[in-house]
CSV table of C-alpha atoms in Angstrom, one decimal:
chain,number,residue,atom,x,y,z
F,1,GLN,CA,-11.2,2.8,13.7
F,2,VAL,CA,-8.6,0.3,12.9
F,3,GLN,CA,-5.1,1.4,14.1
F,4,LEU,CA,-2.0,-0.7,13.3
F,5,GLN,CA,1.6,-0.4,14.8
F,6,GLU,CA,4.7,-2.2,13.7
F,7,SER,CA,7.4,-3.4,15.9
F,8,GLY,CA,10.7,-5.3,15.6
F,9,PRO,CA,14.5,-4.9,15.1
F,10,GLY,CA,15.7,-1.8,13.1
F,11,LEU,CA,18.8,-3.6,12.0
F,12,VAL,CA,19.2,-7.1,10.8
F,13,LYS,CA,22.4,-8.6,9.7
F,14,PRO,CA,22.8,-10.1,6.0
F,15,SER,CA,21.6,-13.6,5.6
F,16,GLN,CA,19.5,-13.6,8.8
F,17,THR,CA,15.7,-13.5,9.2
F,18,LEU,CA,13.8,-10.3,9.5
F,19,SER,CA,11.0,-10.6,11.9
F,20,LEU,CA,8.1,-7.7,12.3
F,21,THR,CA,5.0,-7.7,14.3
F,22,CYS,CA,2.0,-5.6,13.6
F,23,THR,CA,-0.4,-5.0,16.6
F,24,VAL,CA,-4.0,-4.1,15.6
F,25,SER,CA,-6.1,-1.9,17.8
F,26,GLY,CA,-9.6,-0.7,17.5
F,27,GLY,CA,-11.0,-4.0,16.0
F,28,SER,CA,-10.5,-7.9,16.3
F,29,ILE,CA,-8.6,-9.8,13.8
F,30,SER,CA,-10.6,-12.9,14.7
F,31,SER,CA,-13.7,-11.0,13.7
F,32,GLY,CA,-13.1,-11.2,10.2
F,33,GLY,CA,-13.9,-8.6,7.5
F,34,TYR,CA,-10.4,-7.8,6.8
F,35,TYR,CA,-7.2,-9.2,5.4
F,36,TRP,CA,-3.8,-8.2,7.0
F,37,SER,CA,-0.9,-7.3,4.9
F,38,TRP,CA,2.7,-6.3,4.8
F,39,ILE,CA,4.0,-3.8,2.2
F,40,ARG,CA,7.5,-2.3,1.9
F,41,GLN,CA,9.2,0.8,0.4
F,42,HIS,CA,12.7,0.9,-0.6
F,43,PRO,CA,14.4,4.4,0.5
F,44,GLY,CA,13.0,7.0,-1.8
F,45,LYS,CA,11.4,4.5,-4.0
F,46,GLY,CA,7.9,3.0,-4.6
F,47,LEU,CA,5.6,0.6,-2.9
F,48,GLU,CA,6.0,-3.2,-3.0
F,49,TRP,CA,3.3,-5.7,-1.6
F,50,ILE,CA,4.8,-8.6,0.3
F,51,GLY,CA,1.8,-10.7,1.1
F,52,TYR,CA,-1.6,-10.8,3.3
F,53,ILE,CA,-3.2,-13.2,5.5
F,54,TYR,CA,-6.9,-13.7,6.9
F,55,TYR,CA,-7.7,-14.5,10.6
F,56,SER,CA,-8.3,-18.2,9.4
F,57,GLY,CA,-4.4,-18.3,8.5
F,58,SER,CA,-4.9,-18.3,4.5
F,59,THR,CA,-2.0,-16.6,3.0
F,60,TYR,CA,-1.1,-14.9,-0.3
F,61,TYR,CA,2.3,-13.9,-1.1
F,62,ASN,CA,4.2,-11.9,-3.8
F,63,PRO,CA,5.5,-14.6,-6.0
F,64,SER,CA,8.9,-12.4,-6.3
F,65,LEU,CA,9.4,-12.9,-2.5
F,66,LYS,CA,7.2,-16.0,-1.9
F,67,SER,CA,10.4,-18.3,-1.4
F,68,ARG,CA,11.6,-16.3,1.7
F,69,VAL,CA,8.4,-14.8,3.1
F,70,THR,CA,6.2,-16.1,5.9
F,71,ILE,CA,3.1,-14.2,7.4
F,72,SER,CA,1.4,-15.6,10.4
F,73,VAL,CA,-1.3,-14.5,12.7
F,74,ASP,CA,-1.8,-14.7,16.5
F,75,THR,CA,-5.5,-13.8,17.1
F,76,SER,CA,-5.0,-14.3,20.9
F,77,LYS,CA,-2.7,-11.3,20.9
F,78,ASN,CA,-4.5,-9.5,18.0
F,79,GLN,CA,-1.2,-9.5,16.1
F,80,PHE,CA,0.2,-10.5,12.7
F,81,SER,CA,3.6,-11.0,11.8
F,82,LEU,CA,6.4,-11.0,8.9
F,83,LYS,CA,9.4,-13.3,8.6
F,84,LEU,CA,11.6,-12.6,5.5
F,85,SER,CA,14.7,-15.0,5.5
F,86,SER,CA,18.1,-14.7,4.0
F,87,VAL,CA,18.1,-10.9,3.7
F,88,THR,CA,20.6,-8.9,2.1
F,89,ALA,CA,21.1,-5.0,1.7
F,90,ALA,CA,18.0,-5.0,-1.1
F,91,ASP,CA,15.8,-5.9,1.6
F,92,THR,CA,16.5,-2.6,3.4
F,93,ALA,CA,13.3,-0.8,3.3
F,94,VAL,CA,10.4,0.8,5.6
F,95,TYR,CA,8.2,-1.9,6.2
F,96,TYR,CA,4.4,-1.1,6.7
F,97,CYS,CA,1.5,-3.2,7.9
F,98,ALA,CA,-1.9,-2.3,6.5
F,99,SER,CA,-5.4,-3.8,6.4
F,100,LEU,CA,-7.6,-4.8,3.3
F,101,PRO,CA,-11.4,-4.9,3.6
F,102,GLU,CA,-12.9,-8.2,2.6
F,103,MET,CA,-14.9,-6.7,-0.3
F,104,ALA,CA,-16.1,-8.6,-3.5
F,105,THR,CA,-12.6,-7.9,-5.1
F,106,ILE,CA,-9.8,-7.9,-2.1
F,107,GLY,CA,-6.8,-5.7,-2.6
F,108,TYR,CA,-6.8,-2.0,-1.6
F,109,PHE,CA,-5.4,-0.8,1.6
F,110,ASP,CA,-7.7,1.3,4.0
F,111,TYR,CA,-5.5,1.5,7.0
F,112,TRP,CA,-1.9,1.7,7.4
F,113,GLY,CA,0.6,1.4,10.2
F,114,GLN,CA,3.3,4.4,10.6
F,115,GLY,CA,5.9,1.9,9.2
F,116,THR,CA,9.4,1.1,10.5
F,117,LEU,CA,12.9,1.3,8.9
F,118,VAL,CA,14.7,-1.8,8.6
F,119,THR,CA,18.3,-1.9,7.6
F,120,VAL,CA,20.3,-4.8,6.8
F,121,SER,CA,23.9,-4.4,7.3
F,122,SER,CA,26.6,-6.3,9.2
K,1,GLU,CA,2.5,-9.2,-13.5
K,2,ILE,CA,0.5,-6.1,-14.4
K,3,VAL,CA,2.9,-3.1,-14.6
K,4,MET,CA,1.3,0.1,-13.5
K,5,THR,CA,2.9,3.3,-15.2
K,6,GLN,CA,2.2,6.8,-13.9
K,7,SER,CA,2.8,10.0,-15.6
K,8,PRO,CA,4.2,12.8,-15.3
K,9,ALA,CA,6.7,11.8,-12.7
K,10,THR,CA,6.5,15.3,-11.5
K,11,LEU,CA,3.8,17.8,-11.6
K,12,SER,CA,4.4,21.4,-11.0
K,13,VAL,CA,1.2,23.1,-9.9
K,14,SER,CA,0.2,26.4,-8.4
K,15,PRO,CA,-2.1,26.5,-5.4
K,16,GLY,CA,-5.8,26.8,-6.3
K,17,GLU,CA,-5.0,25.0,-9.8
K,18,ARG,CA,-6.2,21.8,-11.0
K,19,ALA,CA,-4.0,18.8,-11.0
K,20,THR,CA,-4.5,15.6,-13.3
K,21,LEU,CA,-2.5,12.7,-12.6
K,22,SER,CA,-2.6,9.5,-14.9
K,23,CYS,CA,-2.0,5.9,-14.4
K,24,ARG,CA,-2.0,3.3,-17.1
K,25,ALA,CA,-2.0,-0.4,-16.6
K,26,SER,CA,-0.2,-3.0,-18.9
K,27,GLN,CA,-3.4,-4.9,-19.2
K,28,SER,CA,-7.0,-4.5,-18.0
K,29,VAL,CA,-7.6,-4.2,-14.3
K,30,SER,CA,-11.4,-3.5,-14.8
K,31,SER,CA,-12.2,-0.9,-12.1
K,32,ASN,CA,-9.8,-2.6,-9.5
K,33,LEU,CA,-7.7,0.6,-9.1
K,34,ALA,CA,-6.8,2.7,-5.9
K,35,TRP,CA,-5.1,6.0,-5.4
K,36,TYR,CA,-3.0,6.9,-2.3
K,37,GLN,CA,-1.2,10.2,-1.2
K,38,GLN,CA,2.1,10.0,0.7
K,39,LYS,CA,3.7,12.9,2.4
K,40,PRO,CA,7.3,12.7,3.6
K,41,GLY,CA,7.8,10.5,6.8
K,42,GLN,CA,4.2,9.3,6.5
K,43,ALA,CA,2.5,6.2,5.5
K,44,PRO,CA,0.2,6.3,2.4
K,45,ARG,CA,-3.5,7.3,2.8
K,46,LEU,CA,-6.2,5.7,0.8
K,47,LEU,CA,-7.9,8.4,-1.4
K,48,ILE,CA,-9.9,6.5,-4.0
K,49,TYR,CA,-10.9,2.7,-4.5
K,50,GLY,CA,-12.8,1.2,-7.2
K,51,ALA,CA,-11.4,3.7,-9.5
K,52,SER,CA,-13.9,6.4,-8.6
K,53,THR,CA,-15.1,5.7,-5.0
K,54,ARG,CA,-13.7,8.4,-2.4
K,55,ALA,CA,-12.4,6.8,0.9
K,56,THR,CA,-14.0,7.8,4.1
K,57,GLY,CA,-13.1,11.5,5.1
K,58,ILE,CA,-11.5,12.4,1.7
K,59,PRO,CA,-12.6,15.8,0.5
K,60,ALA,CA,-14.6,16.1,-2.5
K,61,ARG,CA,-11.8,18.0,-4.4
K,62,PHE,CA,-10.4,14.5,-5.2
K,63,SER,CA,-11.8,12.5,-7.8
K,64,GLY,CA,-10.9,9.4,-9.6
K,65,SER,CA,-12.1,8.2,-13.1
K,66,GLY,CA,-11.1,5.4,-15.8
K,67,SER,CA,-11.2,1.9,-16.3
K,68,GLY,CA,-9.6,-0.9,-18.1
K,69,THR,CA,-6.3,0.6,-18.6
K,70,GLU,CA,-6.3,4.3,-18.5
K,71,PHE,CA,-7.0,6.1,-15.2
K,72,THR,CA,-7.0,9.7,-13.8
K,73,LEU,CA,-6.9,11.3,-10.5
K,74,THR,CA,-7.8,14.9,-10.6
K,75,ILE,CA,-7.5,17.4,-7.7
K,76,SER,CA,-9.9,20.1,-8.5
K,77,SER,CA,-8.2,23.0,-6.5
K,78,LEU,CA,-4.9,22.3,-5.1
K,79,GLN,CA,-4.6,23.1,-1.4
K,80,SER,CA,-1.3,23.4,0.6
K,81,GLU,CA,-1.6,20.1,2.3
K,82,ASP,CA,-2.1,18.3,-1.2
K,83,PHE,CA,1.4,18.8,-2.2
K,84,ALA,CA,2.8,15.1,-1.9
K,85,VAL,CA,3.6,11.8,-4.1
K,86,TYR,CA,0.5,10.0,-5.2
K,87,TYR,CA,0.6,6.4,-6.3
K,88,CYS,CA,-2.0,4.2,-8.1
K,89,GLN,CA,-2.5,0.5,-7.3
K,90,GLN,CA,-4.1,-2.2,-9.1
K,91,TYR,CA,-6.1,-5.2,-7.5
K,92,ASN,CA,-7.5,-7.2,-10.2
K,93,ASN,CA,-5.4,-10.3,-10.2
K,94,TRP,CA,-6.3,-13.7,-8.8
K,95,PRO,CA,-4.4,-15.2,-7.1
K,96,PRO,CA,-3.4,-11.9,-5.9
K,97,ARG,CA,-0.5,-10.0,-7.3
K,98,LEU,CA,-1.0,-6.2,-5.9
K,99,THR,CA,1.1,-4.0,-7.9
K,100,PHE,CA,1.8,-0.2,-7.5
K,101,GLY,CA,2.8,2.6,-9.8
K,102,GLY,CA,6.0,4.5,-9.5
K,103,GLY,CA,4.2,7.7,-8.1
K,104,THR,CA,3.8,11.1,-9.4
K,105,LYS,CA,5.1,14.1,-7.2
K,106,VAL,CA,3.0,17.1,-7.0
K,107,GLU,CA,5.0,20.1,-6.1
K,108,ILE,CA,4.4,23.8,-5.7
K,109,LYS,CA,5.0,25.6,-8.8
């Protein structure tokens, strides 16, 4: 069973870049069969998809965040990462990494990390 | 963007009773719809995908139905561990723009 674990700073200053890493265990990213995604949840609110990546490096982003988001993959470390630039207080949220099975229609999240709270504040 | 609307926002149910949660899409998503359960302080857990297929390990009391724009999650007999927030999510766009509903909180009556 795939397990995911987010890591990264819990506090980021406004205008800086938020950087998080998700470490995958129980399976190899380079084996394919999954896409790897980031999702966030503002405090007390609903869920927002940020983007996802395949092991080959192909990426798909939420158009509302696309100008500020970069998702990358490091198959040697079995990790994928999120960078969100020019953050403001509105980017304060719990950030989750998750996997999407490579099916005929891609898009539901079967395994999730526990989530990490990132606060944007000076 | 496809907007997902869930109703009701809060559902008060007694243990052992049936719960029916609704999810409506602003345009057809075919059967490309998933349901998740989220408990406080935890990540969401996949319950249903493809509108009606239970995920691995999900009890049979959870069932999903619908297609197009109208979907339902039914919990046939609520157990204490089922009180949580439930989200629907569509995945019908290409290029992808995955969107979630606002959630329904199922609370103890």
